[in-house]
mmCIF file of N, CA and C in Angstrom:
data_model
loop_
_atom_site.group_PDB
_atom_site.id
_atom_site.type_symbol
_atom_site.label_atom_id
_atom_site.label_comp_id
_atom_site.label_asym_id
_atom_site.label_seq_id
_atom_site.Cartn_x
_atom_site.Cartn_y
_atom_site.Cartn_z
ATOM 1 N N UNK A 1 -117.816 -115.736 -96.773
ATOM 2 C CA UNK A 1 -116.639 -115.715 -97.621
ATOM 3 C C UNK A 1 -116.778 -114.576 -98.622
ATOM 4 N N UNK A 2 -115.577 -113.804 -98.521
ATOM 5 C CA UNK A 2 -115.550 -113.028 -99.732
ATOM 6 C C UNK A 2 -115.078 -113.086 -100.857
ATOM 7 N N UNK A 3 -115.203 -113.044 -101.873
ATOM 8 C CA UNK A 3 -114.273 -113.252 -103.404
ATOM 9 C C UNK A 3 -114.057 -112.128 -103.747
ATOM 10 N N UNK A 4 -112.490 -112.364 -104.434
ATOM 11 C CA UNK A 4 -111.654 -111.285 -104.706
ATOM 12 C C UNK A 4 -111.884 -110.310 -105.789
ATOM 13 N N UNK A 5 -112.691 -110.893 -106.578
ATOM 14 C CA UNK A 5 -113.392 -109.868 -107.836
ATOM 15 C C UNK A 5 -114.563 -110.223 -107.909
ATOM 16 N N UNK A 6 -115.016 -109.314 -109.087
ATOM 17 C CA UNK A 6 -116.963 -109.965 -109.344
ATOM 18 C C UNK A 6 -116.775 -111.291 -109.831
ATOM 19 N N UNK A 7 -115.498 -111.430 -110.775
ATOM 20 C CA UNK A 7 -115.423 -112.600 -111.685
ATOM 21 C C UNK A 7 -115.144 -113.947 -111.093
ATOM 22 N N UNK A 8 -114.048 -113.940 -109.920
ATOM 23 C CA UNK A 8 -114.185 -115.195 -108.839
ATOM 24 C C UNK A 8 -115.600 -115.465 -108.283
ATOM 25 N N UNK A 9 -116.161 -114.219 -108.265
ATOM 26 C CA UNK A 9 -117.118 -114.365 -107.716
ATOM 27 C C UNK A 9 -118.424 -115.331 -107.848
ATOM 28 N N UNK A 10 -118.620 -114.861 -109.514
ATOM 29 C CA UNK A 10 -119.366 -115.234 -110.622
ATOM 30 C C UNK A 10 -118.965 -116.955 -110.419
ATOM 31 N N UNK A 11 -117.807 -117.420 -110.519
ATOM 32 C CA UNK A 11 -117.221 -118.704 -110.556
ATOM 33 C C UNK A 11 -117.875 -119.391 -109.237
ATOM 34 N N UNK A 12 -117.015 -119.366 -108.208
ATOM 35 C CA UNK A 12 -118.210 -119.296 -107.400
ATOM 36 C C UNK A 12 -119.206 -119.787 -107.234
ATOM 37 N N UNK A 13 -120.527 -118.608 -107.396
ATOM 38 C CA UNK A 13 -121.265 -118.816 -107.651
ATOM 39 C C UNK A 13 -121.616 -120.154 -108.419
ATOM 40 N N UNK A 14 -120.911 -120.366 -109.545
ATOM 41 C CA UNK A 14 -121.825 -121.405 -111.016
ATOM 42 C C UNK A 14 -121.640 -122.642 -110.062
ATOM 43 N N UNK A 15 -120.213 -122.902 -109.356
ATOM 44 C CA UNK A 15 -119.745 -124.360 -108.976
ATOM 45 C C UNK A 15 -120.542 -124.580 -107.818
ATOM 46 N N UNK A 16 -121.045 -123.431 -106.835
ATOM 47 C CA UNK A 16 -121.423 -124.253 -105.042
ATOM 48 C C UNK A 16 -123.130 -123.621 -105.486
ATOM 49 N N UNK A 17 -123.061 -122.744 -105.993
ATOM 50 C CA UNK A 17 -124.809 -122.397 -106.007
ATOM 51 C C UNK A 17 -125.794 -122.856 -107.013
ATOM 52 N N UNK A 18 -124.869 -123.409 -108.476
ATOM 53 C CA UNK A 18 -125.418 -123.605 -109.814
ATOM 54 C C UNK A 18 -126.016 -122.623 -110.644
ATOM 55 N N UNK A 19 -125.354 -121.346 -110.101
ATOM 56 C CA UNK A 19 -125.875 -120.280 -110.669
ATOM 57 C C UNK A 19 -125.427 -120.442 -112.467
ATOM 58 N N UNK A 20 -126.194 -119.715 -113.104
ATOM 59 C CA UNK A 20 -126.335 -119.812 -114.939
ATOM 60 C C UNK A 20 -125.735 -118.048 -115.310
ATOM 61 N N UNK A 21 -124.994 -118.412 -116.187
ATOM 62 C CA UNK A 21 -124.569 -116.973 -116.778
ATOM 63 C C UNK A 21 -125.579 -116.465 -116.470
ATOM 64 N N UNK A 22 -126.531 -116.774 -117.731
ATOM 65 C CA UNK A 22 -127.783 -115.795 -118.421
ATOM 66 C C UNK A 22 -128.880 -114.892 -117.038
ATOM 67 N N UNK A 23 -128.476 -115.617 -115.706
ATOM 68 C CA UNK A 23 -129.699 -115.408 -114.365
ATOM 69 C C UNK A 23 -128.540 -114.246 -113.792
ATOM 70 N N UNK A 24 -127.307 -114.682 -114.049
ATOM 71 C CA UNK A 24 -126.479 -114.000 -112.788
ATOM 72 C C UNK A 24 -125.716 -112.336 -113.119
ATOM 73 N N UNK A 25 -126.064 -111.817 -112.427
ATOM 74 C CA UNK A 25 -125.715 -110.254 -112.861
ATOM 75 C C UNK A 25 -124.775 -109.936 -113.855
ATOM 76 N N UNK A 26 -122.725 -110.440 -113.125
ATOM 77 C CA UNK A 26 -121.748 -110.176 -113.860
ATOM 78 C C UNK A 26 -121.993 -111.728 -115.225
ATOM 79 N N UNK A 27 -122.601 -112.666 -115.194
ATOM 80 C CA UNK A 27 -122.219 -113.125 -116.231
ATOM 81 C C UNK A 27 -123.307 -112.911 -117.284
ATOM 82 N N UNK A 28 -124.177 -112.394 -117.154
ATOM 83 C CA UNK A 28 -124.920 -111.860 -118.120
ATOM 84 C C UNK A 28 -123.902 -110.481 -118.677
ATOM 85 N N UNK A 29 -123.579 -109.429 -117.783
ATOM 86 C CA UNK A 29 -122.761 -108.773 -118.188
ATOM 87 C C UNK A 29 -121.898 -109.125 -119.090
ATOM 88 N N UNK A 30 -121.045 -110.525 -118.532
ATOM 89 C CA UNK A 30 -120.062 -111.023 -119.798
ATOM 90 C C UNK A 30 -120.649 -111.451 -120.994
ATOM 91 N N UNK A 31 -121.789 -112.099 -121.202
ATOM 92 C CA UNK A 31 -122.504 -112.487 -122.332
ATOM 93 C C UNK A 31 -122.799 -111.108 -123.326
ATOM 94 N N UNK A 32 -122.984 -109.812 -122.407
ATOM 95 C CA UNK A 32 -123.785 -108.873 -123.179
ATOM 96 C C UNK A 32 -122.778 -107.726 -123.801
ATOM 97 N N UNK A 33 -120.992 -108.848 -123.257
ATOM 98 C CA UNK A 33 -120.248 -108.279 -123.986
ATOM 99 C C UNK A 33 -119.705 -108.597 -125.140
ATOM 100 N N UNK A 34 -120.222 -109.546 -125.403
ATOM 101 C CA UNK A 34 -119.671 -111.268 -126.324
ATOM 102 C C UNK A 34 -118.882 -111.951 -126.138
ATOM 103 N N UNK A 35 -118.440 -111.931 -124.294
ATOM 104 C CA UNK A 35 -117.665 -113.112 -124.149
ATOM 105 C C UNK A 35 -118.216 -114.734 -124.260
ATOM 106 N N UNK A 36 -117.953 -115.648 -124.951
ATOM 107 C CA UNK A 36 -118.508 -116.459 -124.981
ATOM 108 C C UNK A 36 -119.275 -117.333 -123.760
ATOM 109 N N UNK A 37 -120.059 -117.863 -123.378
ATOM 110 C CA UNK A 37 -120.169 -118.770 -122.717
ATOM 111 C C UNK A 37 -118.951 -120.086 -122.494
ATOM 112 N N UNK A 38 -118.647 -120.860 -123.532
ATOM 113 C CA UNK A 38 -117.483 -121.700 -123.360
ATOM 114 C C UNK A 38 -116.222 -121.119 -122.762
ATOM 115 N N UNK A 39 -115.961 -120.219 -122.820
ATOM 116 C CA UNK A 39 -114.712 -119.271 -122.906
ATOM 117 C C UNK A 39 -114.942 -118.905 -120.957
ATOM 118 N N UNK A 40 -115.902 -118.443 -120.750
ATOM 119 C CA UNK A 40 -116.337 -117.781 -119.608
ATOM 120 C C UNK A 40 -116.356 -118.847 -118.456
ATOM 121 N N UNK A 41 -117.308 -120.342 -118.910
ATOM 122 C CA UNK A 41 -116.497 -121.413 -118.232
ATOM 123 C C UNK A 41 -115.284 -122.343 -117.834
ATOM 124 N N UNK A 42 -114.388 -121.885 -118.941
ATOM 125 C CA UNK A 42 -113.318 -122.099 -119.039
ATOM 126 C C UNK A 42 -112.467 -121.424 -118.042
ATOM 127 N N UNK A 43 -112.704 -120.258 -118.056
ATOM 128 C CA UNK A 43 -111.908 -118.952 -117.367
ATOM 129 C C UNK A 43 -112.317 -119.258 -115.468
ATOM 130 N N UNK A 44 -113.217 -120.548 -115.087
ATOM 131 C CA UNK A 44 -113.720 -120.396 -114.049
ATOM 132 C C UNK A 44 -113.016 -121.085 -113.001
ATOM 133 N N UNK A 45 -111.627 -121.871 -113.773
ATOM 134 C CA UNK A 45 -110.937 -122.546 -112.989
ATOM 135 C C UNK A 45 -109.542 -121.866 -113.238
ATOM 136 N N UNK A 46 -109.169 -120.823 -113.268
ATOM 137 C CA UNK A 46 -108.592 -119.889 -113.017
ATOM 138 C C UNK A 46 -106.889 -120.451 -113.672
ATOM 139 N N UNK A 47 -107.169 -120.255 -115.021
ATOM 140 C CA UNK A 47 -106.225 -120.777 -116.153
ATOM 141 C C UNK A 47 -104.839 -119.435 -116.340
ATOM 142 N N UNK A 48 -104.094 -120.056 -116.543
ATOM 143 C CA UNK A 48 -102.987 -118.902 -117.063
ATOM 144 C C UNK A 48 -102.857 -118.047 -118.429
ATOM 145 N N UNK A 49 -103.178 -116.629 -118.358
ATOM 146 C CA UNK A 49 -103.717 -116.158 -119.796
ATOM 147 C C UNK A 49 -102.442 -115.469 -119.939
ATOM 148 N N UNK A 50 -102.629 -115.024 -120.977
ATOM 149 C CA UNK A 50 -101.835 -113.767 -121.622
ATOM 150 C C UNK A 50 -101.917 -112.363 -120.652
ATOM 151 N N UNK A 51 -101.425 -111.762 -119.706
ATOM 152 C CA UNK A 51 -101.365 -110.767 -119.395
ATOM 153 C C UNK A 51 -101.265 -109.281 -120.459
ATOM 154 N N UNK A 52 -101.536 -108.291 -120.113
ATOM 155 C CA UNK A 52 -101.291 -107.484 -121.045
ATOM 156 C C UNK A 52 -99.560 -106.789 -121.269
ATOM 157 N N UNK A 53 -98.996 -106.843 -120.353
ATOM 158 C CA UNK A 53 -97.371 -107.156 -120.982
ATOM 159 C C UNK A 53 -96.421 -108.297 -121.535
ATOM 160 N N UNK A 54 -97.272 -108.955 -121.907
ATOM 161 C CA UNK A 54 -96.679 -110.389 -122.620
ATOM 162 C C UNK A 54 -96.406 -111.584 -121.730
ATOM 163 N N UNK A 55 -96.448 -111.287 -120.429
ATOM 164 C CA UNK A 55 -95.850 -112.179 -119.821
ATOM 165 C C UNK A 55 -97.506 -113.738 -119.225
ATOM 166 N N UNK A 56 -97.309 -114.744 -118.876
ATOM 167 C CA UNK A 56 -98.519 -115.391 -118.241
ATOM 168 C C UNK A 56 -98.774 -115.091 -116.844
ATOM 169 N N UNK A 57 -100.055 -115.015 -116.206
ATOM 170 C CA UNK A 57 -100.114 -115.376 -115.030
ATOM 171 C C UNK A 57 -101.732 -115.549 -114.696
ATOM 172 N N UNK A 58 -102.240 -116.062 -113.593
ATOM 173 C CA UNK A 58 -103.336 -116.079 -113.221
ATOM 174 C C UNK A 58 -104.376 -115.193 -113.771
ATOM 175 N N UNK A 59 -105.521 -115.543 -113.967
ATOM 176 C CA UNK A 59 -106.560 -114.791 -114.361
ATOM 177 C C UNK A 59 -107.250 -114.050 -113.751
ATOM 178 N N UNK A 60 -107.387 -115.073 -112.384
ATOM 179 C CA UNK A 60 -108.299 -114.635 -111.033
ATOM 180 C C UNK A 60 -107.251 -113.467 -110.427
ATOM 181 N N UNK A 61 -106.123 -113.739 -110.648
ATOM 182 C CA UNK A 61 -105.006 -112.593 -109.975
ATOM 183 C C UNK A 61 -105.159 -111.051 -110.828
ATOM 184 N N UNK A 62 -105.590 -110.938 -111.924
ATOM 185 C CA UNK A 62 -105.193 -110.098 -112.756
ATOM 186 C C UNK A 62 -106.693 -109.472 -112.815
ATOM 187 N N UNK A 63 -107.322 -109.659 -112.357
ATOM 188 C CA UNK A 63 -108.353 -108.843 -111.882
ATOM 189 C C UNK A 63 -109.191 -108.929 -110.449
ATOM 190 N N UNK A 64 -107.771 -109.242 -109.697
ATOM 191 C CA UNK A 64 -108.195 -109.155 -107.891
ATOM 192 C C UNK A 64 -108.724 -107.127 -107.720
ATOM 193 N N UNK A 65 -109.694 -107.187 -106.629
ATOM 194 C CA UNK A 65 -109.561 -106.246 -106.333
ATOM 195 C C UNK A 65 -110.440 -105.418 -106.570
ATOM 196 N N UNK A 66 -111.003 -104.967 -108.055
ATOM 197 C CA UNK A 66 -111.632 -104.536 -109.023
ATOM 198 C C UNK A 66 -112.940 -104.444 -108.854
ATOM 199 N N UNK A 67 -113.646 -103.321 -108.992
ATOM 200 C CA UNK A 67 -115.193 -103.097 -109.432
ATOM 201 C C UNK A 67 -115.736 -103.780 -110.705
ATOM 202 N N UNK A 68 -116.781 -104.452 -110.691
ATOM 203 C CA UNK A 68 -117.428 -105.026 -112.016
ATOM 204 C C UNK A 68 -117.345 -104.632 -112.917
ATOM 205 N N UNK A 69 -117.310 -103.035 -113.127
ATOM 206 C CA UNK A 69 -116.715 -102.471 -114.960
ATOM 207 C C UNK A 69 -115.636 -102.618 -114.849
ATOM 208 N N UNK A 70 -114.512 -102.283 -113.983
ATOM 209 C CA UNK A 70 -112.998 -102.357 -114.089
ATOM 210 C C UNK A 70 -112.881 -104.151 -114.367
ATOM 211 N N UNK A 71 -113.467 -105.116 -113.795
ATOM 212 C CA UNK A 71 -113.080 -106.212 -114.110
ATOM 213 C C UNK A 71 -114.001 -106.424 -115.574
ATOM 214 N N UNK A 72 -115.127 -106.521 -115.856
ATOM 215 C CA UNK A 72 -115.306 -106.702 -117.040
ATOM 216 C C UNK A 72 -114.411 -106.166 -118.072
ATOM 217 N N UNK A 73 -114.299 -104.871 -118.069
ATOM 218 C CA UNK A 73 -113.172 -104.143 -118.999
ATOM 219 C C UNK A 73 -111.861 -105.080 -119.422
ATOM 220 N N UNK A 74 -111.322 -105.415 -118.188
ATOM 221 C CA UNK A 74 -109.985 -106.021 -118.079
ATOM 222 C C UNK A 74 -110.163 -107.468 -118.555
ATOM 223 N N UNK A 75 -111.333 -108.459 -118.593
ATOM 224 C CA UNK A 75 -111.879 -109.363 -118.940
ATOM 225 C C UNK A 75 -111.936 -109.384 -120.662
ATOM 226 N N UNK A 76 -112.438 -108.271 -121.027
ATOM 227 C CA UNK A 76 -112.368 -107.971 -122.518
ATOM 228 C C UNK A 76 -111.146 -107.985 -123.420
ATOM 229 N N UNK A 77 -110.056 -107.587 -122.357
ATOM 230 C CA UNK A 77 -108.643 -107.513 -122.589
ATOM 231 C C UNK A 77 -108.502 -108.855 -122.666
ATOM 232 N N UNK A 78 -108.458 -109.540 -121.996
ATOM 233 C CA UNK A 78 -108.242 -110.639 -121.548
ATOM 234 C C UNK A 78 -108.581 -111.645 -123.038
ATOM 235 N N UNK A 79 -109.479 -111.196 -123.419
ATOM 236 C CA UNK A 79 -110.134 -112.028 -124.414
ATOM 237 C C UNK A 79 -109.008 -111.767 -126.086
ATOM 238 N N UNK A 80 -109.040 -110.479 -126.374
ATOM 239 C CA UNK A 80 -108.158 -110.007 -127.062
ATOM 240 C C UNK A 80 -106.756 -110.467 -127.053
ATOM 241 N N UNK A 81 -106.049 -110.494 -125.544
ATOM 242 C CA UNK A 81 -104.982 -110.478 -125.842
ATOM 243 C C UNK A 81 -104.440 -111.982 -126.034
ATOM 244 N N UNK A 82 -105.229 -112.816 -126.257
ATOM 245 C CA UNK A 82 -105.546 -114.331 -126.081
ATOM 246 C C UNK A 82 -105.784 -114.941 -127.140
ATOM 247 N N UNK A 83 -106.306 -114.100 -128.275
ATOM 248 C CA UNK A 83 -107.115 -114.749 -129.351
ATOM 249 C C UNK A 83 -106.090 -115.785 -130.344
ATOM 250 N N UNK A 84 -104.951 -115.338 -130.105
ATOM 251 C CA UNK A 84 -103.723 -117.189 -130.456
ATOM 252 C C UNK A 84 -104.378 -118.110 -129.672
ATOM 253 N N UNK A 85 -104.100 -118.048 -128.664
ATOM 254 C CA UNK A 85 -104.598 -119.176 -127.345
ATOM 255 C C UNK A 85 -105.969 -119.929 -128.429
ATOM 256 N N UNK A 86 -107.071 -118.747 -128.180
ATOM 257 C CA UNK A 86 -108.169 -118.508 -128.181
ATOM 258 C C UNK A 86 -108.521 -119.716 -129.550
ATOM 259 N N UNK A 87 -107.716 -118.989 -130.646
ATOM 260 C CA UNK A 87 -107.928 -120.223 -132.345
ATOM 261 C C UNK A 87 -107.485 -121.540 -131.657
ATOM 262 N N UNK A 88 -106.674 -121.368 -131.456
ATOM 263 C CA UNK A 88 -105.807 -123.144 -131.726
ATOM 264 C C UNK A 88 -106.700 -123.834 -130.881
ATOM 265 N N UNK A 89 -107.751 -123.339 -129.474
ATOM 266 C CA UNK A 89 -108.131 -124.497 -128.691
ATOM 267 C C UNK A 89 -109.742 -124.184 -129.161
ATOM 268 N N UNK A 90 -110.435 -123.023 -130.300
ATOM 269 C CA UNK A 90 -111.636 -122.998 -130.928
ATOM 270 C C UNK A 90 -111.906 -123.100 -132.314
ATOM 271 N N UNK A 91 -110.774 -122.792 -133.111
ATOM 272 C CA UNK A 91 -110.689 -122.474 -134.560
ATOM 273 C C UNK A 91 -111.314 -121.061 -134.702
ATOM 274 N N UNK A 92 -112.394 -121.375 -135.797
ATOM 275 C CA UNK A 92 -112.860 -119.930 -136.148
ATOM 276 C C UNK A 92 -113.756 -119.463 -135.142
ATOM 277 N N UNK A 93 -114.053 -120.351 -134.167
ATOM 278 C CA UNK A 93 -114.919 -119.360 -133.084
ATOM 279 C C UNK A 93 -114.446 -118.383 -132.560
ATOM 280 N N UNK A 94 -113.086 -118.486 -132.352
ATOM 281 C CA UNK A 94 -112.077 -117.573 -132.011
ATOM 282 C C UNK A 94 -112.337 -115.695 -132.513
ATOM 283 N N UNK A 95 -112.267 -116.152 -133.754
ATOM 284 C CA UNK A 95 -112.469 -114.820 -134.068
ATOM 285 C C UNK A 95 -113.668 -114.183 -133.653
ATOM 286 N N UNK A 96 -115.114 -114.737 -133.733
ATOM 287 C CA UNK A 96 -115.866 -114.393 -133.147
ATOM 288 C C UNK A 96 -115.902 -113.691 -131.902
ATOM 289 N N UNK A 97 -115.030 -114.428 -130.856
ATOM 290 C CA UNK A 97 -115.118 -114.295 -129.529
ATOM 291 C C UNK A 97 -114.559 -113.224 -129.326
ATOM 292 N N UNK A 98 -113.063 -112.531 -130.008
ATOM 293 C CA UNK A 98 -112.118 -111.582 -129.935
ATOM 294 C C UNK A 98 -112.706 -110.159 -130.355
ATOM 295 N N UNK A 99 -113.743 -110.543 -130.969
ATOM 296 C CA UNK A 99 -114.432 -108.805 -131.458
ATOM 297 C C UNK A 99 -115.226 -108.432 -129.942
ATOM 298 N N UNK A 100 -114.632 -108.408 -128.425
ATOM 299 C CA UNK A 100 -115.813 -107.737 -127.499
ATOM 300 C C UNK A 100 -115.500 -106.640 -127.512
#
């Protein structure tokens, strides 16, 4: 089976193999960007975010396709363009999370 980005991939991975951020290539990557851990599991059941033209849609869709920097990059976005979302369901962790 193939997965459509590194980041399905990563998902994946955590649910059929038990793979751990901190062991696994792209999610250490996400950690070493300051995406949160909570945030990163969250994102693994493929939730409806903020796109970057305002509109919602898939997460896993919005970075089909993509090389691991192009999806991390777009992942970072992801985090940013979210950080409403992001308070109301963390409070002040939020802000934390939004500086990657």
């Amino acid at each position: 089976h193939a997965s459509a980005s590194p980041f399905e991939a990563l998902a994946e991975r955590m649910n059929w193999c038990g793979a751990s951020l901190e062991t696994d290539n792209f999610g250490s990557a996400l950690l070493a960007a300051n995406v949160s851990p909570k945030l990163i599991k969250e994102w693994t059941v493929d939730p409806q975010v903020v796109l970057p033209d305002g509109n919602k849609g898939s997460l896993f869709d919005s970075v089909e396709d993509m090389n691991a920097a192009d999806c991390l990059l777009k992942l970072c976005v992801h985090v940013r363009n979210n950080v409403t979302t992001l308070y109301l369901q963390d409070g002040v962790e939020a802000s934390s999370i939004a500086q990657v």
